[in-house]
CSV table of C-alpha atoms and ligand atoms in Angstrom, one decimal:
chain,number,residue,atom,x,y,z
A,1,MET,CA,-65.8,236.5,83.7
A,2,LYS,CA,-62.8,238.6,84.6
A,3,ASN,CA,-61.6,239.1,88.1
A,4,ILE,CA,-60.3,242.7,88.4
A,5,LEU,CA,-58.6,243.9,91.5
A,6,ILE,CA,-59.0,247.7,92.1
A,7,THR,CA,-56.7,249.0,94.9
A,8,GLY,CA,-57.6,252.2,96.8
A,9,GLY,CA,-61.2,251.9,95.7
A,10,ALA,CA,-62.6,253.5,98.9
A,11,GLY,CA,-60.7,256.8,98.1
A,12,PHE,CA,-61.6,259.7,95.9
A,13,ILE,CA,-60.7,258.6,92.4
A,14,GLY,CA,-60.8,254.9,93.2
A,15,SER,CA,-64.5,255.1,94.3
A,16,HIS,CA,-65.4,256.6,90.9
A,17,VAL,CA,-63.4,253.9,89.1
A,18,VAL,CA,-65.0,251.1,91.1
A,19,ARG,CA,-68.5,252.5,90.5
A,20,LEU,CA,-67.9,252.8,86.8
A,21,PHE,CA,-66.6,249.3,86.4
A,22,VAL,CA,-69.2,247.7,88.7
A,23,ASN,CA,-72.0,249.4,86.7
A,24,ASN,CA,-70.6,249.1,83.2
A,25,TYR,CA,-69.2,245.6,83.4
A,26,PRO,CA,-71.6,243.2,85.0
A,27,ASP,CA,-69.5,240.3,83.7
A,28,TYR,CA,-66.5,241.4,85.7
A,29,ASN,CA,-66.0,240.6,89.4
A,30,ILE,CA,-64.7,243.8,90.9
A,31,ILE,CA,-62.6,243.3,94.0
A,32,ASN,CA,-62.0,246.6,95.8
A,33,LEU,CA,-58.9,246.3,98.1
A,34,ASP,CA,-58.4,249.1,100.5
A,35,SER,CA,-56.8,249.4,104.0
A,36,LEU,CA,-59.2,252.3,104.8
A,37,THR,CA,-56.7,254.9,105.9
A,38,TYR,CA,-58.0,258.4,106.9
A,39,ALA,CA,-58.6,258.9,103.1
A,40,GLY,CA,-60.6,255.7,102.5
A,41,ASN,CA,-64.3,255.7,103.2
A,42,LEU,CA,-66.8,253.0,102.3
A,43,GLU,CA,-69.6,255.6,102.4
A,44,ASN,CA,-68.2,256.6,99.0
A,45,LEU,CA,-69.6,253.4,97.6
A,46,LYS,CA,-72.8,252.9,99.4
A,47,ASP,CA,-74.8,253.0,96.2
A,48,ILE,CA,-73.1,249.9,94.7
A,49,LYS,CA,-72.1,247.9,97.8
A,50,ASP,CA,-74.8,245.3,97.4
A,51,LYS,CA,-74.2,244.6,93.7
A,52,SER,CA,-73.4,240.9,93.0
A,53,ASN,CA,-70.2,241.7,91.0
A,54,TYR,CA,-68.7,243.7,93.8
A,55,THR,CA,-66.5,242.5,96.8
A,56,PHE,CA,-64.7,244.7,99.3
A,57,VAL,CA,-61.5,243.4,101.0
A,58,LYS,CA,-59.8,245.3,103.8
A,59,ALA,CA,-56.1,244.8,103.4
A,60,ASP,CA,-52.8,246.7,103.3
A,61,ILE,CA,-51.0,246.5,99.9
A,62,CYS,CA,-47.7,246.5,101.9
A,63,ASP,CA,-48.6,243.0,103.3
A,64,TYR,CA,-47.0,240.9,100.6
A,65,GLU,CA,-48.1,237.5,101.8
A,66,GLU,CA,-51.7,238.8,102.0
A,67,MET,CA,-51.4,240.1,98.4
A,68,GLU,CA,-50.2,236.7,97.2
A,69,ARG,CA,-53.1,235.0,99.0
A,70,LEU,CA,-55.6,237.4,97.4
A,71,PHE,CA,-54.2,237.1,93.9
A,72,MET,CA,-54.5,233.3,94.2
A,73,GLY,CA,-57.8,233.2,96.1
A,74,PHE,CA,-59.6,235.6,93.7
A,75,ASP,CA,-57.8,234.3,90.6
A,76,ILE,CA,-57.0,237.9,89.6
A,77,ASP,CA,-56.6,238.7,85.9
A,78,GLY,CA,-56.3,242.4,86.0
A,79,VAL,CA,-55.2,245.1,88.4
A,80,ILE,CA,-56.0,248.8,88.5
A,81,HIS,CA,-53.7,250.2,91.2
A,82,LEU,CA,-54.8,253.5,92.8
A,83,ALA,CA,-54.0,252.9,96.5
A,84,ALA,CA,-51.5,255.5,97.7
A,85,GLU,CA,-50.8,258.2,100.1
A,86,SER,CA,-51.8,261.1,98.0
A,87,HIS,CA,-51.4,264.5,99.7
A,88,VAL,CA,-48.3,266.6,99.1
A,89,ASP,CA,-48.5,268.5,102.4
A,90,ARG,CA,-48.7,265.2,104.4
A,91,SER,CA,-45.7,263.9,102.5
A,92,ILE,CA,-43.7,266.9,103.6
A,93,LYS,CA,-44.4,266.1,107.2
A,94,ASP,CA,-44.1,262.3,107.0
A,95,PRO,CA,-42.2,261.1,103.9
A,96,PHE,CA,-41.7,257.5,105.3
A,97,SER,CA,-45.3,256.5,105.0
A,98,PHE,CA,-45.2,257.7,101.4
A,99,ALA,CA,-42.2,255.6,100.6
A,100,LYS,CA,-43.8,252.6,102.4
A,101,THR,CA,-47.2,252.6,100.7
A,102,ASN,CA,-46.4,254.1,97.3
A,103,VAL,CA,-43.1,252.3,96.7
A,104,MET,CA,-43.1,249.2,98.8
A,105,GLY,CA,-46.8,248.6,98.5
A,106,THR,CA,-46.6,248.9,94.7
A,107,LEU,CA,-43.7,246.5,94.7
A,108,SER,CA,-45.6,244.0,96.8
A,109,LEU,CA,-48.5,244.1,94.3
A,110,LEU,CA,-46.2,243.7,91.3
A,111,GLN,CA,-44.5,240.7,92.9
A,112,ALA,CA,-47.8,239.1,93.7
A,113,ALA,CA,-49.1,239.7,90.1
A,114,LYS,CA,-45.9,238.3,88.6
A,115,ASN,CA,-46.0,235.2,90.7
A,116,LYS,CA,-49.6,234.6,89.9
A,117,TRP,CA,-49.3,235.2,86.1
A,118,ARG,CA,-45.8,234.2,85.2
A,119,ASP,CA,-46.8,230.9,83.4
A,120,ASN,CA,-49.2,232.7,81.2
A,121,TYR,CA,-49.3,236.5,80.7
A,122,ASN,CA,-52.1,236.3,78.1
A,123,ASP,CA,-55.0,238.6,78.8
A,124,LYS,CA,-53.4,239.9,82.0
A,125,MET,CA,-52.9,243.6,82.8
A,126,PHE,CA,-51.3,245.6,85.6
A,127,TYR,CA,-52.6,249.2,85.3
A,128,HIS,CA,-50.7,251.6,87.5
A,129,VAL,CA,-52.4,255.0,88.1
A,130,SER,CA,-49.9,257.8,88.5
A,131,THR,CA,-49.7,261.5,88.5
A,132,ASP,CA,-48.3,264.4,86.3
A,133,GLU,CA,-46.3,265.5,89.4
A,134,VAL,CA,-43.6,263.0,88.6
A,135,TYR,CA,-42.5,265.3,85.7
A,136,GLY,CA,-41.7,268.1,88.1
A,137,SER,CA,-42.5,271.8,87.5
A,138,LEU,CA,-43.0,273.8,84.3
A,139,GLY,CA,-42.2,277.5,83.8
A,140,ASP,CA,-44.7,279.8,82.0
A,141,GLU,CA,-44.5,277.8,78.7
A,142,GLY,CA,-44.7,274.2,77.5
A,143,PHE,CA,-46.5,270.9,78.5
A,144,PHE,CA,-45.7,267.6,80.0
A,145,THR,CA,-45.7,264.9,77.3
A,146,GLU,CA,-45.1,261.1,77.7
A,147,GLU,CA,-41.5,261.8,76.8
A,148,THR,CA,-40.8,264.4,79.5
A,149,SER,CA,-38.0,263.3,81.9
A,150,TYR,CA,-39.0,262.6,85.4
A,151,ASP,CA,-38.0,265.4,87.9
A,152,PRO,CA,-40.0,265.0,91.1
A,153,HIS,CA,-39.6,267.6,93.9
A,154,SER,CA,-41.9,266.5,96.8
A,155,PRO,CA,-41.7,263.3,98.8
A,156,TYR,CA,-45.1,262.4,97.3
A,157,SER,CA,-44.0,262.9,93.7
A,158,ALA,CA,-40.7,261.2,94.4
A,159,SER,CA,-42.5,258.1,95.8
A,160,LYS,CA,-44.9,258.0,92.8
A,161,ALA,CA,-42.0,258.4,90.3
A,162,SER,CA,-40.2,255.5,92.1
A,163,SER,CA,-43.3,253.3,91.8
A,164,ASP,CA,-43.6,254.1,88.1
A,165,HIS,CA,-40.0,253.0,87.6
A,166,PHE,CA,-40.7,249.7,89.4
A,167,VAL,CA,-43.7,249.0,87.2
A,168,ARG,CA,-41.6,249.6,84.1
A,169,ALA,CA,-38.8,247.5,85.5
A,170,PHE,CA,-41.2,244.6,86.0
A,171,HIS,CA,-42.2,244.9,82.4
A,172,ASP,CA,-38.7,245.1,81.1
A,173,THR,CA,-37.2,242.4,83.4
A,174,TYR,CA,-40.0,239.9,83.7
A,175,GLY,CA,-42.3,240.8,80.8
A,176,LEU,CA,-45.2,241.8,83.1
A,177,PRO,CA,-48.0,243.2,81.0
A,178,MET,CA,-48.5,246.8,82.3
A,179,VAL,CA,-49.7,250.2,81.4
A,180,ILE,CA,-49.2,253.6,83.2
A,181,SER,CA,-51.2,256.8,83.1
A,182,ASN,CA,-50.1,260.1,84.5
A,183,CYS,CA,-53.0,262.4,85.2
A,184,SER,CA,-53.4,266.1,86.2
A,185,ASN,CA,-55.2,267.4,89.3
A,186,ASN,CA,-58.6,265.9,89.8
A,187,TYR,CA,-61.7,267.5,91.3
A,188,GLY,CA,-65.3,266.3,91.9
A,189,SER,CA,-67.4,264.5,94.5
A,190,TYR,CA,-66.0,262.4,97.4
A,191,GLN,CA,-62.6,264.2,97.5
A,192,PHE,CA,-61.1,264.4,101.0
A,193,PRO,CA,-61.2,268.1,102.2
A,194,GLU,CA,-57.5,268.4,102.6
A,195,LYS,CA,-57.1,269.1,98.9
A,196,LEU,CA,-57.6,272.6,97.6
A,197,ILE,CA,-61.1,272.5,96.1
A,198,PRO,CA,-63.1,270.6,98.7
A,199,LEU,CA,-61.2,272.3,101.5
A,200,PHE,CA,-62.0,275.8,100.2
A,201,ILE,CA,-65.7,274.9,99.5
A,202,ASN,CA,-66.0,273.7,103.1
A,203,ASN,CA,-64.3,276.7,104.6
A,204,ILE,CA,-66.3,279.1,102.6
A,205,CYS,CA,-69.5,277.5,103.8
A,206,HIS,CA,-68.3,277.8,107.4
A,207,ASN,CA,-66.9,281.4,107.0
A,208,LYS,CA,-63.4,280.1,107.8
A,209,PRO,CA,-60.1,281.6,106.4
A,210,LEU,CA,-59.0,280.3,102.9
A,211,PRO,CA,-55.2,279.6,103.3
A,212,VAL,CA,-53.7,280.5,100.0
A,213,TYR,CA,-50.0,279.4,99.7
A,214,GLY,CA,-47.5,282.1,98.7
A,215,LYS,CA,-49.1,284.6,96.3
A,216,GLY,CA,-51.6,282.2,94.8
A,217,GLU,CA,-49.8,282.3,91.5
A,218,ASN,CA,-49.1,278.6,91.1
A,219,ILE,CA,-50.8,276.9,88.2
A,220,ARG,CA,-52.6,273.6,88.1
A,221,ASP,CA,-54.4,271.7,85.3
A,222,TRP,CA,-57.8,270.5,86.5
A,223,LEU,CA,-59.8,267.5,85.3
A,224,PHE,CA,-63.2,266.3,86.4
A,225,VAL,CA,-62.8,263.0,88.3
A,226,ASN,CA,-65.5,261.2,86.2
A,227,ASP,CA,-63.5,262.0,83.1
A,228,HIS,CA,-60.4,260.5,84.7
A,229,ALA,CA,-62.4,257.3,85.5
A,230,ARG,CA,-63.5,257.2,81.8
A,231,ALA,CA,-59.9,257.5,80.7
A,232,ILE,CA,-58.9,254.7,83.0
A,233,ASP,CA,-61.6,252.5,81.5
A,234,VAL,CA,-60.4,253.3,77.9
A,235,ILE,CA,-56.7,252.7,78.7
A,236,PHE,CA,-57.4,249.5,80.7
A,237,HIS,CA,-59.3,248.0,77.7
A,238,LYS,CA,-57.5,249.5,74.7
A,239,GLY,CA,-54.1,250.8,75.9
A,240,LYS,CA,-51.0,249.4,74.3
A,241,LEU,CA,-49.1,247.1,76.7
A,242,GLY,CA,-45.9,248.7,78.1
A,243,ASP,CA,-47.1,252.2,77.1
A,244,THR,CA,-47.7,255.4,79.1
A,245,TYR,CA,-50.6,257.8,78.6
A,246,ASN,CA,-50.9,261.3,79.9
A,247,ILE,CA,-54.5,262.3,81.0
A,248,GLY,CA,-55.5,266.0,81.2
A,249,GLY,CA,-58.1,268.4,79.8
A,250,PHE,CA,-56.0,271.4,78.8
A,251,ASN,CA,-57.6,273.3,81.7
A,252,GLU,CA,-55.0,275.4,83.5
A,253,TRP,CA,-55.9,277.7,86.3
A,254,LYS,CA,-53.8,280.1,88.5
A,255,ASN,CA,-54.7,279.1,92.1
A,256,ILE,CA,-56.0,282.6,93.0
A,257,ASP,CA,-58.3,282.7,89.9
A,258,LEU,CA,-59.6,279.3,90.6
A,259,ILE,CA,-60.3,280.3,94.2
A,260,LYS,CA,-62.3,283.3,93.0
A,261,VAL,CA,-64.4,281.0,90.7
A,262,ILE,CA,-65.1,278.7,93.7
A,263,ILE,CA,-66.1,281.7,95.9
A,264,LYS,CA,-68.4,283.0,93.2
A,265,THR,CA,-70.1,279.6,92.8
A,266,VAL,CA,-70.5,278.9,96.5
A,267,ASP,CA,-71.7,282.5,97.3
A,268,SER,CA,-74.3,282.3,94.5
A,269,LEU,CA,-75.6,278.9,95.5
A,270,LEU,CA,-75.8,280.0,99.2
A,271,GLY,CA,-77.6,283.2,98.2
A,272,ARG,CA,-74.7,285.4,99.5
A,273,LYS,CA,-73.8,288.8,98.0
A,274,LYS,CA,-71.5,288.5,94.9
A,275,GLY,CA,-67.8,288.2,96.0
A,276,GLU,CA,-68.8,288.3,99.7
A,277,SER,CA,-66.5,285.5,100.7
A,278,GLU,CA,-63.4,287.0,99.1
A,279,LYS,CA,-62.7,288.6,102.5
A,280,LEU,CA,-61.9,285.0,103.7
A,281,ILE,CA,-58.8,284.8,101.4
A,282,THR,CA,-55.7,284.7,103.6
A,283,TYR,CA,-52.2,284.5,102.2
A,284,VAL,CA,-50.1,282.1,104.2
A,285,THR,CA,-46.5,280.9,104.1
A,286,ASP,CA,-45.8,279.0,100.8
A,287,ARG,CA,-45.5,275.2,100.7
A,288,ALA,CA,-41.9,274.0,100.8
A,289,GLY,CA,-40.7,273.0,97.3
A,290,HIS,CA,-44.0,274.2,95.8
A,291,ASP,CA,-44.1,273.3,92.1
A,292,PHE,CA,-44.9,276.3,90.0
A,293,ARG,CA,-46.9,274.9,87.1
A,294,TYR,CA,-48.3,271.6,85.9
A,295,ALA,CA,-49.8,271.3,82.4
A,296,ILE,CA,-50.5,268.0,80.6
A,297,ASP,CA,-50.5,267.3,76.9
A,298,SER,CA,-53.0,264.5,76.4
A,299,THR,CA,-52.9,264.5,72.6
A,300,LYS,CA,-51.6,260.8,72.5
A,301,LEU,CA,-54.7,259.6,74.5
A,302,LYS,CA,-57.0,261.5,72.2
A,303,ASN,CA,-55.4,260.5,68.9
A,304,GLU,CA,-54.7,256.8,69.7
A,305,LEU,CA,-57.6,255.9,72.0
A,306,GLY,CA,-60.2,258.6,71.2
A,307,TRP,CA,-60.6,259.9,74.8
A,308,GLU,CA,-61.6,263.5,75.4
A,309,PRO,CA,-63.0,265.3,78.5
A,310,SER,CA,-66.8,265.3,78.6
A,311,LEU,CA,-67.5,268.7,80.1
A,312,GLN,CA,-66.3,272.2,80.5
A,313,PHE,CA,-64.7,273.4,83.7
A,314,GLU,CA,-67.4,275.8,84.7
A,315,GLU,CA,-70.0,273.0,84.5
A,316,GLY,CA,-67.8,270.6,86.5
A,317,ILE,CA,-67.1,273.2,89.2
A,318,GLU,CA,-70.8,274.0,89.6
A,319,LYS,CA,-71.7,270.2,89.8
A,320,THR,CA,-68.9,269.8,92.4
A,321,VAL,CA,-69.9,272.7,94.6
A,322,LYS,CA,-73.5,271.6,94.5
A,323,TRP,CA,-72.5,268.0,95.5
A,324,TYR,CA,-70.6,269.3,98.6
A,325,LEU,CA,-73.4,271.6,99.6
A,326,GLU,CA,-75.9,268.8,99.3
A,327,ASN,CA,-73.7,266.3,101.1
A,328,GLN,CA,-72.9,268.0,104.4
A,329,PRO,CA,-73.3,264.8,106.4
A,330,TRP,CA,-70.5,263.2,104.3
A,331,ILE,CA,-68.2,266.2,105.1
A,332,ASP,CA,-69.2,266.2,108.7
A,333,ASN,CA,-68.3,262.5,108.9
A,334,VAL,CA,-64.9,262.8,107.2
A,335,THR,CA,-63.9,266.0,109.1
A,336,SER,CA,-64.7,264.6,112.5
A,337,GLY,CA,-61.9,263.0,114.7
A,338,ASP,CA,-58.4,263.1,113.3
A,339,TYR,CA,-59.1,265.7,110.7
A,340,GLN,CA,-59.4,268.4,113.3
A,341,LYS,CA,-56.0,267.5,114.7
A,342,TYR,CA,-54.5,267.6,111.1
A,343,TYR,CA,-56.1,270.9,110.4
A,344,LYS,CA,-54.8,272.5,113.6
A,345,GLU,CA,-51.2,271.3,113.0
A,346,MET,CA,-51.3,272.3,109.3
A,347,TYR,CA,-52.9,275.7,109.4
A,348,SER,CA,-52.6,277.3,112.9
B,401,LIG,P1,-57.0,259.2,98.1
B,401,LIG,O1,-56.0,259.6,99.1
B,401,LIG,O2,-58.3,259.9,98.0
B,401,LIG,O3,-57.3,257.6,98.2
B,401,LIG,C1,-56.3,256.7,98.4
B,401,LIG,C2,-56.9,255.4,98.8
B,401,LIG,O4,-55.9,254.4,99.0
B,401,LIG,C3,-57.7,255.5,100.2
B,401,LIG,O5,-58.9,254.8,100.0
B,401,LIG,C4,-56.8,254.7,101.2
B,401,LIG,O6,-57.5,254.1,102.2
B,401,LIG,C5,-56.1,253.7,100.2
B,401,LIG,N1,-54.8,253.3,100.8
B,401,LIG,C6,-53.8,254.1,101.2
B,401,LIG,N2,-52.8,253.3,101.7
B,401,LIG,C7,-53.1,252.0,101.5
B,401,LIG,C8,-52.5,250.8,101.7
B,401,LIG,N3,-51.3,250.7,102.3
B,401,LIG,N4,-53.2,249.6,101.4
B,401,LIG,C9,-54.4,249.7,100.8
B,401,LIG,N5,-55.0,250.8,100.6
B,401,LIG,C10,-54.4,252.0,100.9
B,401,LIG,O7,-56.3,259.3,96.7
B,401,LIG,P2,-56.8,259.8,95.2
B,401,LIG,O8,-56.8,261.2,95.1
B,401,LIG,O9,-58.1,259.1,95.0
B,401,LIG,O10,-55.7,259.2,94.3
B,401,LIG,C11,-55.7,257.9,93.8
B,401,LIG,C12,-54.5,257.6,92.9
B,401,LIG,O11,-54.5,258.5,91.9
B,401,LIG,C13,-53.2,257.8,93.7
B,401,LIG,O12,-52.3,256.8,93.2
B,401,LIG,C14,-52.7,259.1,93.2
B,401,LIG,O13,-51.3,259.2,93.2
B,401,LIG,C15,-53.3,259.2,91.8
B,401,LIG,N6,-53.6,260.5,91.3
B,401,LIG,C16,-54.3,261.4,92.0
B,401,LIG,C17,-54.6,262.7,91.5
B,401,LIG,C18,-55.5,263.7,92.3
B,401,LIG,O14,-55.7,264.8,91.8
B,401,LIG,N7,-56.1,263.3,93.4
B,401,LIG,C19,-54.2,263.0,90.2
B,401,LIG,C20,-53.4,262.1,89.5
B,401,LIG,C21,-53.1,260.9,90.1
B,402,LIG,P1,-53.5,270.3,96.2
B,402,LIG,O1,-55.0,270.2,96.1
B,402,LIG,O2,-52.9,269.9,97.5
B,402,LIG,O3,-52.9,269.5,95.0
B,402,LIG,P2,-51.4,269.4,94.5
B,402,LIG,O4,-50.5,270.0,95.5
B,402,LIG,O5,-51.2,267.9,94.4
B,402,LIG,O6,-51.3,270.0,93.2
B,402,LIG,O7,-53.1,271.8,95.9
B,402,LIG,C1,-53.5,272.5,94.7
B,402,LIG,C2,-52.8,273.8,94.7
B,402,LIG,O8,-53.4,274.6,95.7
B,402,LIG,C3,-51.3,273.8,95.0
B,402,LIG,O9,-50.6,274.8,94.2
B,402,LIG,C4,-51.2,274.1,96.4
B,402,LIG,C5,-52.4,275.1,96.6
B,402,LIG,N1,-53.0,275.0,98.0
B,402,LIG,C6,-53.2,276.2,98.7
B,402,LIG,O10,-52.8,277.3,98.2
B,402,LIG,N2,-53.7,276.2,100.0
B,402,LIG,C7,-54.1,275.0,100.5
B,402,LIG,O11,-54.6,275.0,101.7
B,402,LIG,C8,-53.9,273.8,99.8
B,402,LIG,C9,-54.3,272.4,100.3
B,402,LIG,C10,-53.4,273.9,98.5
């Protein structure tokens, strides 16, 4: 029996990772640690909450003493660390909370893991989940590889870059067994509707303006969240200690083209006229420091560990739009309360 601590398991990607591990590894105890910020929602895990190999703990990763107690109390052997503040726009408004959670929170987990494991590092693993945004911004050509130098531009990506450096420093200084992955933009079910895809699906449904930053020409590389969770599974079990793996599906989209695909899919599923909701597109002031292009080269992950994305983008987007249309109560729940205040401050 292994005791695996998954942090941020009530969030978007974390909930998919928790579900995959709870269902696929009945011999593991999965401890989901989450402080339930605005982005954390236990509804995301209601299908597995009663499984015997699953435990939820509400705690803040910045609380070092609590992390020490949890590592000792649950006899933790492995960590998959996803807890973070994750939205670039929020990091522009409030960089301190990003430094606190993403840097200090990661440090407190690292220190607790080191103290628990230092007498015997055998079969231990600290897996840090990071982002391609640490590499900065590309021009029209080229890809991020594992060798690309870090060049973060937003407070979010700067805080994630810093946390990656701390994880490597714990490996180099104390020998802590670790692995890092840097993934491209995710999409799929249970994503909080502040990020582009769920925000726009929800706005199209309610005939609300679609706020496109700048000219809509920025490019992102999109991966279906279940494929990210599968990659995390493979890297956790087969990744080389001390290594970094890039995760992405070679699936680049200019924002405005992606938005038109979303509109087409939602309109068709709602029985609206083709392209009817394009009138909702509203160009707004660009995001400060807006990275132009992200594109991940995940050849290493494919060649060394055999991972590949499981589906094509068109299929993933259709599944995703259907999920949001069929789960309106989930959206109503997460967009009540504080969300309205955030939306007003951000977009009006
Ligand atoms: P999310 O914002 O949906 O979820 C984050 C979770 O962390 C929430 O459940 C929240 O309650 C929890 N959390 C926040 N602060 C905490 C704290 N101090 N203590 C304990 N829990 C806390 O984020 P996500 O999109 O699921 O991203 C998860 C991870 O994956 C992050 O580390 C992010 O940087 C990384 N990542 C995200 C993407 C993406 O496209 N969303 C891409 C690559 C990497
Ligand atoms: P987002 O989902 O916030 O992810 P990230 O900034 O981490 O890549 O944004 C994806 C792209 O969509 C990014 O280029 C910014 C753009 N965007 C908009 O044009 N309008 C919006 O309201 C949002 C949230 C994002």
